[in-house]
Short mmCIF file of C-alpha atoms in Angstrom, two decimals:
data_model
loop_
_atom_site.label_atom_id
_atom_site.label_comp_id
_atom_site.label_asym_id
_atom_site.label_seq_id
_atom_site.Cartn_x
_atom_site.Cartn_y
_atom_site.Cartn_z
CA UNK A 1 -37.44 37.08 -176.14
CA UNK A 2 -40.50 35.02 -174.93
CA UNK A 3 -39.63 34.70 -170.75
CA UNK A 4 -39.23 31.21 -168.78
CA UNK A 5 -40.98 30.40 -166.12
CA UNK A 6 -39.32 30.37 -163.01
CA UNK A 7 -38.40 27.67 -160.84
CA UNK A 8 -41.22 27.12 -158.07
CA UNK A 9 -39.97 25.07 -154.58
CA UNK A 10 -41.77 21.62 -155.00
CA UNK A 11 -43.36 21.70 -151.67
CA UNK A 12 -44.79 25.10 -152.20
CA UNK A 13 -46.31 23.74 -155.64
CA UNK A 14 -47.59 20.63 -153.97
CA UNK A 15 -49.60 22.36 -150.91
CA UNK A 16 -50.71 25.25 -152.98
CA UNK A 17 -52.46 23.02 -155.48
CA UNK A 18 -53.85 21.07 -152.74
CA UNK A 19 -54.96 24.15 -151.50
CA UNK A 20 -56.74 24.73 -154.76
CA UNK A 21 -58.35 21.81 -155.45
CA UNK A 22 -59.58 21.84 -151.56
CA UNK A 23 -60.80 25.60 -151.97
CA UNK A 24 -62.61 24.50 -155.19
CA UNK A 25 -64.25 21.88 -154.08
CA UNK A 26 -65.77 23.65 -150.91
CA UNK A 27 -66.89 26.66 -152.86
CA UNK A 28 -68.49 23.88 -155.22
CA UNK A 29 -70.20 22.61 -152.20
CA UNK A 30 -70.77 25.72 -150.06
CA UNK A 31 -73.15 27.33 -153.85
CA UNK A 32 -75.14 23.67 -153.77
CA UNK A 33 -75.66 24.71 -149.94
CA UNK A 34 -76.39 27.71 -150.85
CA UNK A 35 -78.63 26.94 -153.63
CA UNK A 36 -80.53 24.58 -151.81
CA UNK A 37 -81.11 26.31 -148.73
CA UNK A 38 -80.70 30.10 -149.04
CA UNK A 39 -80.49 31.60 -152.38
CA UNK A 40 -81.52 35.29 -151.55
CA UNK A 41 -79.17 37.30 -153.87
CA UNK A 42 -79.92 35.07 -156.36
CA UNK A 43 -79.49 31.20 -158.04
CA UNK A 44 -79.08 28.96 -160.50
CA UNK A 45 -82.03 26.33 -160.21
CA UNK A 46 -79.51 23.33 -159.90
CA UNK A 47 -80.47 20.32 -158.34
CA UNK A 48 -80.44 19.20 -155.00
CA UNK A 49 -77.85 17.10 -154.02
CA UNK A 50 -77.97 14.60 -151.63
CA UNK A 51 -75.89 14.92 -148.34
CA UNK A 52 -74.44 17.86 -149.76
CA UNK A 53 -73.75 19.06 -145.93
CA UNK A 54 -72.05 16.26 -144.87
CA UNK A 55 -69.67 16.64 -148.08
CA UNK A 56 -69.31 19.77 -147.23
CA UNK A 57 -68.33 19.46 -143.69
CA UNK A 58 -66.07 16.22 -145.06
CA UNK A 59 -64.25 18.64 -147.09
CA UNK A 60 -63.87 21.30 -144.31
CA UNK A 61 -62.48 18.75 -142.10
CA UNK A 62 -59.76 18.02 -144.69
CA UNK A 63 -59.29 21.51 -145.72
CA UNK A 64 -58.45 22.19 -142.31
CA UNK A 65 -55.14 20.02 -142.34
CA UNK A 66 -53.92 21.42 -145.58
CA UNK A 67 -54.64 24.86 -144.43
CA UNK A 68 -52.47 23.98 -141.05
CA UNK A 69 -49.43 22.69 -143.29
CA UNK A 70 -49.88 26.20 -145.63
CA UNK A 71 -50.09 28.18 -142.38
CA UNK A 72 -46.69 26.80 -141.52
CA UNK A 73 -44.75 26.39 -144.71
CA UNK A 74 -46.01 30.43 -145.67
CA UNK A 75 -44.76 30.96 -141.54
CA UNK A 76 -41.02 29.06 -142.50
CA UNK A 77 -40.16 28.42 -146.13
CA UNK A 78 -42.15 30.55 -147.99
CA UNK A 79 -42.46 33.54 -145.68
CA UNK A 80 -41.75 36.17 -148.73
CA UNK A 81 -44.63 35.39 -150.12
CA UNK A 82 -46.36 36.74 -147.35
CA UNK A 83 -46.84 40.52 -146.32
CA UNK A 84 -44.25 41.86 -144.26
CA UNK A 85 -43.12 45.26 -142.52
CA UNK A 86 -41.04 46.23 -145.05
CA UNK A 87 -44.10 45.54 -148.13
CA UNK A 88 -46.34 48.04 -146.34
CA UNK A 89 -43.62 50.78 -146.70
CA UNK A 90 -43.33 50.14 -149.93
CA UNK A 91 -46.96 50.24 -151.12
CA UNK A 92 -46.73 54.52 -150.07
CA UNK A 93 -44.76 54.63 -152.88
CA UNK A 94 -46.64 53.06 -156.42
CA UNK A 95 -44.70 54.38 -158.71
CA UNK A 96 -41.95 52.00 -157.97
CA UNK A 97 -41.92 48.17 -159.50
CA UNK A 98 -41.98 46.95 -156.01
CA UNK A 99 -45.15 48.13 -155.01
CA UNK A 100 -46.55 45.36 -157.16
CA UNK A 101 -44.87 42.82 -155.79
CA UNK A 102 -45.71 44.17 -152.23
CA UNK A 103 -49.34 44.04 -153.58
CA UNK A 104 -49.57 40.74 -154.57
CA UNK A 105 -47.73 39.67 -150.63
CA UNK A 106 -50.78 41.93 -149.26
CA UNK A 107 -53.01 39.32 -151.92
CA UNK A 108 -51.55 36.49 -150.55
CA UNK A 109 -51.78 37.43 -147.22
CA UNK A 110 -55.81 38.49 -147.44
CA UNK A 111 -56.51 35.08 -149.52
CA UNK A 112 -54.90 33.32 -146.02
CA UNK A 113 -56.80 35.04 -143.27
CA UNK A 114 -59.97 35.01 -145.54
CA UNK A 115 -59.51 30.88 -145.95
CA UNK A 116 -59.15 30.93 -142.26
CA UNK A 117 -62.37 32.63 -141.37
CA UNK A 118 -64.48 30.41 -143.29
CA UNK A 119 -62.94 27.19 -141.62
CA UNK A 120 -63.70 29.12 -138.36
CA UNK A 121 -66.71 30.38 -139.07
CA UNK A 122 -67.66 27.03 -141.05
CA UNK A 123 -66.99 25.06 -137.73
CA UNK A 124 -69.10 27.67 -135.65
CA UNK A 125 -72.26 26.67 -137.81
CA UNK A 126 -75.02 24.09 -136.88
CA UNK A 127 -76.95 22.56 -139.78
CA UNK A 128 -80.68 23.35 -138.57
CA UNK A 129 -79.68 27.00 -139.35
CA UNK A 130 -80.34 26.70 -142.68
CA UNK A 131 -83.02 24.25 -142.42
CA UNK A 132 -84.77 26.69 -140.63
CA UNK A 133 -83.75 29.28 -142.40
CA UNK A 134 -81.99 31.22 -139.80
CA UNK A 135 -80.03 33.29 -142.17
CA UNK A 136 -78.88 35.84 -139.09
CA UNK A 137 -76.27 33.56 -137.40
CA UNK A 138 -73.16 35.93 -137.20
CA UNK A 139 -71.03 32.48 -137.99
CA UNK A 140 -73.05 32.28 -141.36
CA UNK A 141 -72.39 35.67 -141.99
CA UNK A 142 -68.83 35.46 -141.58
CA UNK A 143 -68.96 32.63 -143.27
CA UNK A 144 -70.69 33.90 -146.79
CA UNK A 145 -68.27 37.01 -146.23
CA UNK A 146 -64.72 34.77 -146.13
CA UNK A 147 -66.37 32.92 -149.44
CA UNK A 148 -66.94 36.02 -150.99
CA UNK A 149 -63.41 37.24 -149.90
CA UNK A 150 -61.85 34.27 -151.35
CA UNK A 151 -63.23 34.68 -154.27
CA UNK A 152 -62.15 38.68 -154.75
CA UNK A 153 -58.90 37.69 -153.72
CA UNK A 154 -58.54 34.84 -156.16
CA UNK A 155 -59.11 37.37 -158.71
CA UNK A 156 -56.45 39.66 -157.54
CA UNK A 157 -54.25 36.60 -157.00
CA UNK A 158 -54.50 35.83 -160.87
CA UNK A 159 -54.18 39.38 -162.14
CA UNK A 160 -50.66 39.99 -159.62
CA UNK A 161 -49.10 37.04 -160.99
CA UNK A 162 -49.82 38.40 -164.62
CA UNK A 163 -48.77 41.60 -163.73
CA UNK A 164 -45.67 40.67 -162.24
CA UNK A 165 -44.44 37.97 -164.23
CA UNK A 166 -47.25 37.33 -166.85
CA UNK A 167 -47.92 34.12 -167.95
CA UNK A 168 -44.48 32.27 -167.06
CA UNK A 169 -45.10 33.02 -163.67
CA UNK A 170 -49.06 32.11 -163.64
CA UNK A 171 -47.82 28.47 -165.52
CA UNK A 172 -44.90 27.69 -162.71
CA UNK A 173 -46.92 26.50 -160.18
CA UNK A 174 -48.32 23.64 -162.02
CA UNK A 175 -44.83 23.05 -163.52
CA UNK A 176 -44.04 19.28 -162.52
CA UNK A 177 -39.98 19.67 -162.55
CA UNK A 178 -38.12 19.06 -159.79
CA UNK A 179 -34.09 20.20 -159.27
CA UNK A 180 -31.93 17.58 -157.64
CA UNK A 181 -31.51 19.41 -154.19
CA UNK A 182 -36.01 19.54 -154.46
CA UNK A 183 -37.42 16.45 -154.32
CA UNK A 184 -39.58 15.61 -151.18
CA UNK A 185 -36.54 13.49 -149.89
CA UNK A 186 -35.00 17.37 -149.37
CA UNK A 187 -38.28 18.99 -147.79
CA UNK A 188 -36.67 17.78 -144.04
CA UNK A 189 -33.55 19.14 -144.43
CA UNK A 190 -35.30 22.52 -146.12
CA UNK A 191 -36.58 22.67 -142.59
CA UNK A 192 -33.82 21.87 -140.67
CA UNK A 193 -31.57 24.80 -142.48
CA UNK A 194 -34.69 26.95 -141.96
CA UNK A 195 -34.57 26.36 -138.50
CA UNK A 196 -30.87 26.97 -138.26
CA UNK A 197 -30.97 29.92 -140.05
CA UNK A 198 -33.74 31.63 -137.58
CA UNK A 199 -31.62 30.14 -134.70
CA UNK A 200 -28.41 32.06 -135.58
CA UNK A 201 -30.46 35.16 -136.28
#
């Protein structure tokens, strides 16, 4: 019997795809940089772009608001999807089906602090850098290192999710259904009950 995909919260769907699009569209941006200015470990002889800096830095800006809004929905609402205390006991013990799922909260959680060192590093930068080449910059460095991160832990991201729940579980979170009690007229009082719930704890 061929498995359903399971029901995804709407506001978890809605920032993780802007998420996506924002992380894609950076990386997109940060290679034409890279292309253009530094290409050591290799490149792909695209053309220059123009202004591809100040798309880039456009693009941070925003990515810095949805990554705020993430920060605090994976804090609240979706905090199991997150590593906690009790998903680093379980990853002693592999055998077990929930080291997997402890794996992919450990995924999660890497993908998140690597997205916020390259905003960090990203906002360290000055443009002349590369225009000068100064390739030695520890923001740059920290910078090509949280991009390269990413990108590792995007791959780990898609092989948990097939692991765990295969492809049902990788299709869910572009899944455009909505339940009656989860349409974005519900996302305040998701909050609110939150709240109360941590209040009463």
């Amino acid at each position: 019997m061929a498995r359903q995909s399971p029901y995804q919260p709407s506001l978890l769907r809605l920032l993780h795809g802007l998420g996506a699009l924002i992380i894609l569209g950076a990386a997109t941006s940060g290679y034409l940089i890279y292309e253009e200015f530094d290409g050591r470990w290799g490149k792909l002889g695209l053309p220059a772009t123009d202004n591809i800096m100040g798309l880039h830095h456009t693009i941070g800006e925003i990515a810095t608001l949805i990554m705020l809004l993430l920060v605090l929905y994976s804090l609240t609402l979706g905090r199991s999807k997150l590593v906690q205390l009790s998903s680093l006991k379980q990853l002693a013990h592999p055998r077990r089906p929930a080291w997997w799922y402890s794996l992919h909260r450990l995924t999660n959680t890497f993908i998140m602090g690597a997205a916020i060192l390259a905003l960090v590093s990203g906002k360290q930068m000055e443009g002349r850098w590369l225009a000068n080449e100064e390739f030695d910059h520890l923001p740059y460095l920290f910078h090509l290192s949280a991009w390269s991160a990413i990108g590792i832990g995007f791959i780990f991201h898609i092989l948990m999710n097939l692991k765990i729940g295969g492809m049902p579980l990788l299709m869910s979170i572009f899944s455009v259904r909505l339940r009656h009690n989860d349409t974005p007229m519900q996302w305040p009082g998701q909050i609110q009950k939150f709240l109360q719930r941590r209040q009463k704890d």
